[in-house]
mmCIF file of C-alpha atoms and ligand atoms in Angstrom:
data_model
loop_
_atom_site.group_PDB
_atom_site.id
_atom_site.type_symbol
_atom_site.label_atom_id
_atom_site.label_comp_id
_atom_site.label_asym_id
_atom_site.label_seq_id
_atom_site.Cartn_x
_atom_site.Cartn_y
_atom_site.Cartn_z
ATOM 1 C CA MET A 1 132.895 81.629 75.767
ATOM 2 C CA ILE A 2 131.702 78.522 77.487
ATOM 3 C CA SER A 3 129.598 75.945 75.663
ATOM 4 C CA GLU A 4 126.246 75.191 77.260
ATOM 5 C CA HIS A 5 126.987 71.571 76.540
ATOM 6 C CA VAL A 6 129.874 71.410 78.918
ATOM 7 C CA GLN A 7 128.380 69.756 82.084
ATOM 8 C CA PRO A 8 130.099 70.748 85.327
ATOM 9 C CA ASP A 9 130.443 68.164 87.997
ATOM 10 C CA PRO A 10 126.874 68.088 89.249
ATOM 11 C CA VAL A 11 127.736 67.617 92.901
ATOM 12 C CA SER A 12 130.920 69.659 93.871
ATOM 13 C CA ILE A 13 130.168 73.216 94.946
ATOM 14 C CA GLY A 14 133.660 74.369 93.878
ATOM 15 C CA GLY A 15 133.165 72.814 90.416
ATOM 16 C CA LEU A 16 129.718 74.407 90.032
ATOM 17 C CA LEU A 17 131.274 77.821 91.142
ATOM 18 C CA ASP A 18 134.113 77.619 88.655
ATOM 19 C CA TRP A 19 131.658 76.723 85.959
ATOM 20 C CA GLY A 20 129.526 79.670 86.907
ATOM 21 C CA VAL A 21 132.320 82.182 86.978
ATOM 22 C CA ARG A 22 133.335 81.116 83.448
ATOM 23 C CA LEU A 23 129.692 81.411 82.331
ATOM 24 C CA LEU A 24 129.351 84.942 83.664
ATOM 25 C CA ALA A 25 132.842 86.212 82.724
ATOM 26 C CA SER A 26 131.495 88.384 79.857
ATOM 27 C CA ASN A 27 128.061 89.249 81.295
ATOM 28 C CA SER A 28 128.699 90.299 84.804
ATOM 29 C CA THR A 29 131.186 92.730 86.534
ATOM 30 C CA SER A 30 131.253 90.418 89.548
ATOM 31 C CA PRO A 31 131.014 86.806 88.250
ATOM 32 C CA LYS A 32 132.602 85.259 91.389
ATOM 33 C CA LEU A 33 130.489 87.206 93.842
ATOM 34 C CA ASP A 34 127.266 86.579 91.783
ATOM 35 C CA ALA A 35 127.951 82.735 91.694
ATOM 36 C CA GLU A 36 128.842 82.559 95.510
ATOM 37 C CA VAL A 37 125.730 84.757 96.474
ATOM 38 C CA LEU A 38 123.327 82.504 94.394
ATOM 39 C CA MET A 39 124.919 79.270 95.718
ATOM 40 C CA ALA A 40 124.573 80.612 99.187
ATOM 41 C CA ALA A 41 120.933 81.440 98.607
ATOM 42 C CA LEU A 42 120.164 78.075 97.156
ATOM 43 C CA THR A 43 121.869 76.010 99.891
ATOM 44 C CA HIS A 44 120.698 78.398 102.730
ATOM 45 C CA ARG A 45 124.260 78.699 103.762
ATOM 46 C CA SER A 46 126.341 81.926 104.219
ATOM 47 C CA ARG A 47 128.656 82.997 101.466
ATOM 48 C CA SER A 48 131.653 82.418 103.555
ATOM 49 C CA THR A 49 130.589 78.803 104.192
ATOM 50 C CA VAL A 50 130.080 78.183 100.605
ATOM 51 C CA MET A 51 133.403 79.606 99.800
ATOM 52 C CA ALA A 52 135.326 77.689 102.513
ATOM 53 C CA PHE A 53 134.038 74.135 101.538
ATOM 54 C CA PRO A 54 134.268 74.000 97.760
ATOM 55 C CA GLU A 55 134.575 70.243 97.945
ATOM 56 C CA ARG A 56 131.236 69.827 99.585
ATOM 57 C CA ALA A 57 128.530 68.091 97.391
ATOM 58 C CA ILE A 58 125.064 69.266 96.664
ATOM 59 C CA SER A 59 122.257 67.122 95.088
ATOM 60 C CA ARG A 60 121.715 66.920 91.361
ATOM 61 C CA LYS A 61 118.464 68.776 91.772
ATOM 62 C CA LEU A 62 120.175 71.681 93.458
ATOM 63 C CA ALA A 63 122.911 71.734 90.972
ATOM 64 C CA LYS A 64 120.302 71.807 88.179
ATOM 65 C CA GLU A 65 118.604 74.728 89.921
ATOM 66 C CA PHE A 66 121.915 76.544 90.287
ATOM 67 C CA ARG A 67 122.662 76.123 86.640
ATOM 68 C CA ALA A 68 119.259 77.531 85.718
ATOM 69 C CA LEU A 69 119.766 80.550 88.070
ATOM 70 C CA MET A 70 123.170 81.185 86.525
ATOM 71 C CA HIS A 71 121.911 81.201 83.066
ATOM 72 C CA ARG A 72 119.194 83.773 84.055
ATOM 73 C CA ARG A 73 122.015 85.795 85.576
ATOM 74 C CA ALA A 74 124.073 85.521 82.408
ATOM 75 C CA LYS A 75 121.006 86.929 80.380
ATOM 76 C CA GLY A 76 121.142 90.122 82.780
ATOM 77 C CA THR A 77 118.448 89.263 85.352
ATOM 78 C CA PRO A 78 119.415 91.330 88.427
ATOM 79 C CA LEU A 79 120.988 89.226 91.207
ATOM 80 C CA ALA A 80 118.318 90.433 93.653
ATOM 81 C CA TYR A 81 115.443 88.994 91.631
ATOM 82 C CA LEU A 82 117.207 85.644 91.635
ATOM 83 C CA THR A 83 117.866 85.539 95.371
ATOM 84 C CA GLY A 84 114.558 87.372 96.141
ATOM 85 C CA HIS A 85 116.003 90.016 98.461
ATOM 86 C CA LYS A 86 118.150 93.028 98.694
ATOM 87 C CA GLU A 87 119.867 94.910 101.455
ATOM 88 C CA PHE A 88 118.982 98.588 101.766
ATOM 89 C CA TYR A 89 119.867 100.851 104.643
ATOM 90 C CA SER A 90 120.792 97.725 106.787
ATOM 91 C CA ILE A 91 117.308 96.304 106.182
ATOM 92 C CA ASN A 92 116.811 93.070 104.299
ATOM 93 C CA LEU A 93 114.040 93.512 101.864
ATOM 94 C CA ARG A 94 112.127 91.028 99.700
ATOM 95 C CA VAL A 95 112.098 92.069 96.002
ATOM 96 C CA SER A 96 110.589 90.667 93.017
ATOM 97 C CA SER A 97 110.390 91.702 89.420
ATOM 98 C CA ASP A 98 107.292 93.869 90.247
ATOM 99 C CA THR A 99 109.706 96.212 92.082
ATOM 100 C CA LEU A 100 112.838 98.168 91.208
ATOM 101 C CA VAL A 101 115.726 96.789 92.970
ATOM 102 C CA PRO A 102 116.732 99.380 95.738
ATOM 103 C CA ARG A 103 120.007 101.140 94.707
ATOM 104 C CA PRO A 104 122.776 102.277 96.936
ATOM 105 C CA GLU A 105 122.335 105.856 95.680
ATOM 106 C CA THR A 106 118.805 105.908 96.960
ATOM 107 C CA GLU A 107 120.324 105.712 100.536
ATOM 108 C CA ILE A 108 121.432 109.299 99.905
ATOM 109 C CA LEU A 109 117.784 110.286 99.639
ATOM 110 C CA VAL A 110 117.123 108.669 103.071
ATOM 111 C CA ASP A 111 120.226 110.274 104.486
ATOM 112 C CA GLN A 112 119.082 113.720 103.496
ATOM 113 C CA LEU A 113 115.687 113.318 104.944
ATOM 114 C CA LEU A 114 116.981 111.962 108.251
ATOM 115 C CA ARG A 115 119.118 115.152 108.428
ATOM 116 C CA HIS A 116 115.830 117.012 108.983
ATOM 117 C CA ILE A 117 114.315 114.875 111.633
ATOM 118 C CA ALA A 118 115.793 114.522 115.107
ATOM 119 C CA PRO A 119 116.212 110.822 116.189
ATOM 120 C CA MET A 120 113.111 110.867 118.335
ATOM 121 C CA GLY A 121 111.438 113.626 116.299
ATOM 122 C CA VAL A 122 107.851 113.506 115.424
ATOM 123 C CA ALA A 123 106.981 114.054 111.617
ATOM 124 C CA LYS A 124 104.548 113.050 108.839
ATOM 125 C CA VAL A 125 106.344 111.727 105.954
ATOM 126 C CA LEU A 126 104.987 110.708 102.451
ATOM 127 C CA ASP A 127 106.946 108.294 100.212
ATOM 128 C CA LEU A 128 105.668 108.456 96.441
ATOM 129 C CA GLY A 129 106.195 105.439 94.404
ATOM 130 C CA THR A 130 107.453 103.155 97.259
ATOM 131 C CA GLY A 131 108.162 100.058 95.193
ATOM 132 C CA CYS A 132 109.115 97.236 97.744
ATOM 133 C CA GLY A 133 108.982 99.899 100.427
ATOM 134 C CA ALA A 134 112.670 100.617 100.828
ATOM 135 C CA ILE A 135 112.589 104.301 101.497
ATOM 136 C CA ALA A 136 109.534 104.242 103.703
ATOM 137 C CA LEU A 137 110.783 101.376 105.856
ATOM 138 C CA ALA A 138 114.179 102.747 106.268
ATOM 139 C CA ILE A 139 112.836 106.086 107.553
ATOM 140 C CA LYS A 140 110.352 104.348 109.856
ATOM 141 C CA GLN A 141 113.186 102.261 111.222
ATOM 142 C CA GLN A 142 115.493 105.180 111.690
ATOM 143 C CA ARG A 143 112.864 107.522 112.996
ATOM 144 C CA PRO A 144 110.331 105.394 114.866
ATOM 145 C CA ASN A 145 108.118 108.470 116.056
ATOM 146 C CA THR A 146 107.453 109.512 112.425
ATOM 147 C CA SER A 147 104.297 108.509 110.717
ATOM 148 C CA VAL A 148 104.990 107.237 107.293
ATOM 149 C CA VAL A 149 102.550 106.957 104.440
ATOM 150 C CA ALA A 150 103.683 105.240 101.250
ATOM 151 C CA VAL A 151 101.819 105.053 97.971
ATOM 152 C CA ASP A 152 102.353 103.253 94.766
ATOM 153 C CA ALA A 153 100.300 102.689 91.570
ATOM 154 C CA SER A 154 101.138 98.976 91.474
ATOM 155 C CA GLU A 155 99.203 96.583 93.551
ATOM 156 C CA ALA A 156 101.798 93.959 93.186
ATOM 157 C CA ALA A 157 104.475 96.344 94.454
ATOM 158 C CA LEU A 158 102.419 97.445 97.472
ATOM 159 C CA SER A 159 101.705 93.906 98.365
ATOM 160 C CA ILE A 160 105.427 93.206 98.543
ATOM 161 C CA ALA A 161 106.007 96.440 100.433
ATOM 162 C CA SER A 162 103.369 95.749 103.102
ATOM 163 C CA LYS A 163 104.777 92.071 103.582
ATOM 164 C CA ASN A 164 108.221 93.732 104.050
ATOM 165 C CA GLY A 165 106.751 96.024 106.721
ATOM 166 C CA SER A 166 104.946 93.248 108.600
ATOM 167 C CA ARG A 167 108.013 91.035 108.426
ATOM 168 C CA LEU A 168 110.274 93.778 109.890
ATOM 169 C CA GLY A 169 107.580 94.890 112.328
ATOM 170 C CA LEU A 170 107.690 98.482 110.859
ATOM 171 C CA GLU A 171 104.359 100.186 110.717
ATOM 172 C CA VAL A 172 103.807 102.172 107.499
ATOM 173 C CA GLU A 173 100.360 103.091 105.926
ATOM 174 C CA TRP A 174 100.388 101.533 102.368
ATOM 175 C CA ILE A 175 97.979 103.268 99.973
ATOM 176 C CA PHE A 176 97.219 102.326 96.343
ATOM 177 C CA SER A 177 97.471 105.628 94.439
ATOM 178 C CA SER A 178 99.005 107.243 91.467
ATOM 179 C CA TRP A 179 101.072 110.006 93.189
ATOM 180 C CA PHE A 180 98.720 112.225 95.202
ATOM 181 C CA LYS A 181 95.412 111.066 93.551
ATOM 182 C CA ALA A 182 94.047 108.764 96.298
ATOM 183 C CA LEU A 183 95.293 110.879 99.147
ATOM 184 C CA ASP A 184 92.659 112.524 101.409
ATOM 185 C CA GLU A 185 93.308 116.086 102.910
ATOM 186 C CA GLN A 186 96.070 115.206 105.220
ATOM 187 C CA GLN A 187 99.362 117.312 104.909
ATOM 188 C CA PHE A 188 102.894 116.256 105.278
ATOM 189 C CA GLY A 189 106.089 117.850 106.693
ATOM 190 C CA PHE A 190 108.119 115.849 104.272
ATOM 191 C CA ILE A 191 107.560 114.236 100.807
ATOM 192 C CA VAL A 192 110.139 111.876 99.447
ATOM 193 C CA SER A 193 110.316 110.120 96.108
ATOM 194 C CA ASN A 194 112.495 108.119 93.852
ATOM 195 C CA PRO A 195 110.171 108.436 90.807
ATOM 196 C CA PRO A 196 110.833 107.174 87.315
ATOM 197 C CA TYR A 197 113.312 109.467 85.689
ATOM 198 C CA VAL A 198 114.956 107.616 82.784
ATOM 199 C CA GLY A 199 114.190 108.949 79.344
ATOM 200 C CA ARG A 200 111.845 106.771 77.407
ATOM 201 C CA GLU A 201 114.338 106.318 74.654
ATOM 202 C CA ASP A 202 117.389 105.699 76.828
ATOM 203 C CA PRO A 203 119.015 102.467 75.405
ATOM 204 C CA ARG A 204 119.415 101.163 79.070
ATOM 205 C CA LEU A 205 115.687 100.867 79.152
ATOM 206 C CA ILE A 206 115.106 99.088 75.803
ATOM 207 C CA ASP A 207 117.816 96.641 75.669
ATOM 208 C CA GLY A 208 120.356 97.548 78.351
ATOM 209 C CA VAL A 209 120.675 96.859 82.070
ATOM 210 C CA LEU A 210 117.311 98.221 83.029
ATOM 211 C CA ARG A 211 115.260 95.931 80.823
ATOM 212 C CA HIS A 212 114.406 93.466 83.430
ATOM 213 C CA GLU A 213 112.936 95.946 85.956
ATOM 214 C CA PRO A 214 109.381 97.236 85.895
ATOM 215 C CA ARG A 215 109.143 99.823 83.056
ATOM 216 C CA GLU A 216 106.663 101.995 85.069
ATOM 217 C CA ALA A 217 109.105 102.434 87.700
ATOM 218 C CA LEU A 218 111.780 103.811 85.423
ATOM 219 C CA ASP A 219 110.134 105.477 82.438
ATOM 220 C CA GLY A 220 110.072 109.150 83.092
ATOM 221 C CA GLY A 221 108.543 110.071 79.717
ATOM 222 C CA MET A 222 110.388 111.442 76.513
ATOM 223 C CA ASP A 223 112.267 114.031 78.699
ATOM 224 C CA GLY A 224 112.747 111.788 81.699
ATOM 225 C CA VAL A 225 111.133 114.399 84.103
ATOM 226 C CA ALA A 226 107.347 113.701 83.411
ATOM 227 C CA SER A 227 106.727 112.215 86.896
ATOM 228 C CA ILE A 228 109.157 114.630 88.582
ATOM 229 C CA ARG A 229 107.163 117.467 87.034
ATOM 230 C CA GLU A 230 103.891 115.986 88.243
ATOM 231 C CA ILE A 231 105.109 115.552 91.670
ATOM 232 C CA ILE A 232 106.676 119.025 91.991
ATOM 233 C CA THR A 233 103.457 120.539 90.768
ATOM 234 C CA GLY A 234 101.226 118.643 93.055
ATOM 235 C CA ALA A 235 103.378 118.715 96.164
ATOM 236 C CA PRO A 236 102.713 122.227 97.479
ATOM 237 C CA ARG A 237 99.015 121.237 98.078
ATOM 238 C CA VAL A 238 100.078 118.276 100.157
ATOM 239 C CA LEU A 239 102.878 119.789 102.086
ATOM 240 C CA ALA A 240 102.274 121.599 105.379
ATOM 241 C CA PRO A 241 103.568 125.031 105.469
ATOM 242 C CA GLY A 242 107.445 125.012 105.555
ATOM 243 C CA GLY A 243 107.400 121.351 104.385
ATOM 244 C CA THR A 244 110.226 119.867 102.404
ATOM 245 C CA LEU A 245 110.161 117.900 99.043
ATOM 246 C CA LEU A 246 113.130 115.572 98.389
ATOM 247 C CA LEU A 247 113.620 113.963 94.953
ATOM 248 C CA GLU A 248 116.034 111.487 93.603
ATOM 249 C CA HIS A 249 116.787 112.273 89.886
ATOM 250 C CA GLY A 250 119.080 111.492 87.004
ATOM 251 C CA ASN A 251 122.725 112.856 87.139
ATOM 252 C CA ASP A 252 121.802 115.364 84.408
ATOM 253 C CA GLN A 253 118.590 116.648 85.821
ATOM 254 C CA LYS A 254 119.713 118.912 88.646
ATOM 255 C CA LEU A 255 118.969 122.129 86.684
ATOM 256 C CA THR A 256 115.634 121.073 85.430
ATOM 257 C CA VAL A 257 114.468 119.864 88.787
ATOM 258 C CA SER A 258 115.866 123.094 90.498
ATOM 259 C CA LYS A 259 113.954 125.166 87.992
ATOM 260 C CA LEU A 260 110.740 123.273 88.371
ATOM 261 C CA LEU A 261 111.019 123.605 92.164
ATOM 262 C CA ARG A 262 111.602 127.421 91.925
ATOM 263 C CA ALA A 263 108.618 127.754 89.444
ATOM 264 C CA ASN A 264 106.478 126.056 91.993
ATOM 265 C CA SER A 265 107.408 128.322 94.916
ATOM 266 C CA PHE A 266 109.942 126.062 96.532
ATOM 267 C CA ARG A 267 113.016 127.813 98.282
ATOM 268 C CA SER A 268 116.224 126.816 99.973
ATOM 269 C CA ILE A 269 116.711 124.419 96.982
ATOM 270 C CA GLU A 270 119.818 122.263 97.221
ATOM 271 C CA THR A 271 121.411 119.353 95.467
ATOM 272 C CA HIS A 272 123.426 116.452 96.931
ATOM 273 C CA GLN A 273 125.820 113.964 95.225
ATOM 274 C CA ASP A 274 125.717 110.305 95.347
ATOM 275 C CA LEU A 275 128.975 108.342 96.307
ATOM 276 C CA ALA A 276 130.023 108.337 92.708
ATOM 277 C CA GLY A 277 129.880 112.043 92.648
ATOM 278 C CA HIS A 278 126.893 112.426 90.543
ATOM 279 C CA ASP A 279 124.035 115.005 91.340
ATOM 280 C CA ARG A 280 121.327 112.650 92.616
ATOM 281 C CA VAL A 281 119.111 114.299 95.143
ATOM 282 C CA THR A 282 117.420 117.741 95.107
ATOM 283 C CA LEU A 283 115.321 119.223 97.806
ATOM 284 C CA GLY A 284 113.351 122.303 98.351
ATOM 285 C CA ARG A 285 110.947 124.010 101.022
ATOM 286 C CA VAL A 286 107.646 125.539 100.344
ATOM 287 C CA ALA A 287 106.977 128.827 101.991
HETATM 288 N N1 LIG B 1 118.681 104.529 89.511
HETATM 289 C C1 LIG B 1 118.106 104.065 88.235
HETATM 290 C C2 LIG B 1 118.948 104.009 87.115
HETATM 291 O O1 LIG B 1 119.120 104.961 86.459
HETATM 292 C C3 LIG B 1 116.660 104.850 87.876
HETATM 293 C C4 LIG B 1 115.677 104.789 88.920
HETATM 294 C C5 LIG B 1 114.514 105.603 88.660
HETATM 295 O O2 LIG B 1 114.183 105.890 87.522
HETATM 296 N N2 LIG B 1 113.924 105.980 89.689
HETATM 297 O O3 LIG B 1 119.598 103.036 87.011
#
């Protein structure tokens, strides 16, 4: 345990990094990486430059900011909220505490959708609960001829998503809506979603690793599948004939999701695993 009163050398990058690594030792699985990434973000240098010149000095003001960021990290704030951005599907996205931090496992959802659309294919895609826009923007970038509509029930999230779209030059239609509610009569060939699917009483939500992220992006009701149920029930009306729904879900929700899909006349139901081998994405087609 490192005392908060121990003042590291305020000017040497190496000294600050060593202090940071000790501070995070018991709070992060990657203390060195976290410290280097934050130092790089703060000094607008690459991580390799930060690592290569530990003897370089930074101002006392920056050193103070670095220590403040490290203390927030030590309390569990996701690294992406401290740097303000996160990489997803090779796209650099701005994120804030109004949006979930995009996860690597969600790339599986994008992978599965892309399998169904040829590189120059034309399709209409709806992303439900887009957050910072990660899924919608990855799809638009990978399949430029698709028309992508993305909805979210958070104005703050949509504002971040649309700024991400403009900055990246990717055109997506952003709509303020709780699931399907504000959508007009248009139909989609594909609906994709990473909805909230964590059970309301899951300790990770209350005092665990998820407590810093927006509750409404994670809380799937008591049984964890309240939003999933709402989406599966509403999707057939919005999907074009033969359209496909693809959902990310919890690693123990495959059977529930598959059952719900079958009960709502979806067929060709299949589940795919994430890189950790967990059931993560289930999809089905309407007749
Ligand atoms: N993948 C997140 C987690 O369990 C949950 C995301 C979600 O609810 N959509 O860490």
